[in-house]
Amino acid sequence: MRKILSLIGALVLFALAWAAGHDITSGEPDVWMEQAMLVIAALVALIALARIFWKKTRKNR
């Protein structure tokens, strides 16, 4: 169940980042919220990758 929720969360985050990128490239006049969404999505992705890396290195010990 946890993996399914993680997958759904990742897909929602990807969709929001995709929409934010579309708004930025389409020439919206005020894009601070879209830029903030992209920064948040990047931080979440980095945290997820760090967690995966941490689990793999801890498993090898």
PDB file of C-alpha atoms in Angstrom:
ATOM      1  CA  MET A   1       0.000   0.000   0.000  1.00  0.00           C
ATOM      2  CA  ARG A   2       2.868   2.346   0.819  1.00  0.00           C
ATOM      3  CA  LYS A   3       4.422   1.842  -2.622  1.00  0.00           C
ATOM      4  CA  ILE A   4       1.123   2.613  -4.338  1.00  0.00           C
ATOM      5  CA  LEU A   5       0.718   5.830  -2.349  1.00  0.00           C
ATOM      6  CA  SER A   6       4.311   6.793  -3.156  1.00  0.00           C
ATOM      7  CA  LEU A   7       3.682   6.191  -6.846  1.00  0.00           C
ATOM      8  CA  ILE A   8       0.490   8.257  -6.798  1.00  0.00           C
ATOM      9  CA  GLY A   9       2.292  11.062  -4.959  1.00  0.00           C
ATOM     10  CA  ALA A  10       5.134  11.019  -7.477  1.00  0.00           C
ATOM     11  CA  LEU A  11       2.688  11.154 -10.378  1.00  0.00           C
ATOM     12  CA  VAL A  12       0.811  14.085  -8.844  1.00  0.00           C
ATOM     13  CA  LEU A  13       4.078  15.924  -8.225  1.00  0.00           C
ATOM     14  CA  PHE A  14       5.151  15.258 -11.819  1.00  0.00           C
ATOM     15  CA  ALA A  15       1.830  16.548 -13.152  1.00  0.00           C
ATOM     16  CA  LEU A  16       2.091  19.740 -11.089  1.00  0.00           C
ATOM     17  CA  ALA A  17       5.672  20.318 -12.237  1.00  0.00           C
ATOM     18  CA  TRP A  18       4.607  19.694 -15.844  1.00  0.00           C
ATOM     19  CA  ALA A  19       1.775  22.237 -15.532  1.00  0.00           C
ATOM     20  CA  ALA A  20       4.101  24.768 -13.913  1.00  0.00           C
ATOM     21  CA  GLY A  21       6.620  24.337 -16.720  1.00  0.00           C
ATOM     22  CA  HIS A  22       3.885  24.825 -19.286  1.00  0.00           C
ATOM     23  CA  ASP A  23       2.760  28.062 -17.638  1.00  0.00           C
ATOM     24  CA  ILE A  24       6.319  29.375 -17.542  1.00  0.00           C
ATOM     25  CA  THR A  25       7.033  28.576 -21.189  1.00  0.00           C
ATOM     26  CA  SER A  26       3.671  29.866 -22.441  1.00  0.00           C
ATOM     27  CA  GLY A  27       4.496  33.398 -21.345  1.00  0.00           C
ATOM     28  CA  GLU A  28       2.416  33.916 -18.222  1.00  0.00           C
ATOM     29  CA  PRO A  29       3.042  37.403 -16.788  1.00  0.00           C
ATOM     30  CA  ASP A  30       3.514  36.399 -13.129  1.00  0.00           C
ATOM     31  CA  VAL A  31       5.195  33.027 -12.671  1.00  0.00           C
ATOM     32  CA  TRP A  32       6.555  33.165  -9.123  1.00  0.00           C
ATOM     33  CA  MET A  33       4.162  30.466  -7.930  1.00  0.00           C
ATOM     34  CA  GLU A  34       5.091  28.153 -10.808  1.00  0.00           C
ATOM     35  CA  GLN A  35       8.781  28.662 -10.116  1.00  0.00           C
ATOM     36  CA  ALA A  36       8.192  27.885  -6.444  1.00  0.00           C
ATOM     37  CA  MET A  37       6.394  24.672  -7.458  1.00  0.00           C
ATOM     38  CA  LEU A  38       9.373  23.607  -9.574  1.00  0.00           C
ATOM     39  CA  VAL A  39      11.779  24.284  -6.697  1.00  0.00           C
ATOM     40  CA  ILE A  40       9.593  22.286  -4.303  1.00  0.00           C
ATOM     41  CA  ALA A  41       9.343  19.409  -6.790  1.00  0.00           C
ATOM     42  CA  ALA A  42      13.123  19.391  -7.213  1.00  0.00           C
ATOM     43  CA  LEU A  43      13.650  19.343  -3.441  1.00  0.00           C
ATOM     44  CA  VAL A  44      11.209  16.468  -2.985  1.00  0.00           C
ATOM     45  CA  ALA A  45      12.953  14.523  -5.756  1.00  0.00           C
ATOM     46  CA  LEU A  46      16.370  15.114  -4.174  1.00  0.00           C
ATOM     47  CA  ILE A  47      15.107  14.009  -0.768  1.00  0.00           C
ATOM     48  CA  ALA A  48      13.623  10.852  -2.298  1.00  0.00           C
ATOM     49  CA  LEU A  49      16.873  10.050  -4.106  1.00  0.00           C
ATOM     50  CA  ALA A  50      18.899  10.667  -0.948  1.00  0.00           C
ATOM     51  CA  ARG A  51      16.600   8.334   0.972  1.00  0.00           C
ATOM     52  CA  ILE A  52      16.980   5.593  -1.639  1.00  0.00           C
ATOM     53  CA  PHE A  53      20.760   6.036  -1.637  1.00  0.00           C
ATOM     54  CA  TRP A  54      20.831   5.944   2.177  1.00  0.00           C
ATOM     55  CA  LYS A  55      18.817   2.707   2.293  1.00  0.00           C
ATOM     56  CA  LYS A  56      21.047   1.009  -0.282  1.00  0.00           C
ATOM     57  CA  THR A  57      24.282   1.984   1.463  1.00  0.00           C
ATOM     58  CA  ARG A  58      22.928   0.903   4.867  1.00  0.00           C
ATOM     59  CA  LYS A  59      21.844  -2.467   3.433  1.00  0.00           C
ATOM     60  CA  ASN A  60      25.370  -3.238   2.154  1.00  0.00           C
ATOM     61  CA  ARG A  61      26.982  -2.937   5.595  1.00  0.00           C
TER      62      ARG A  61
END
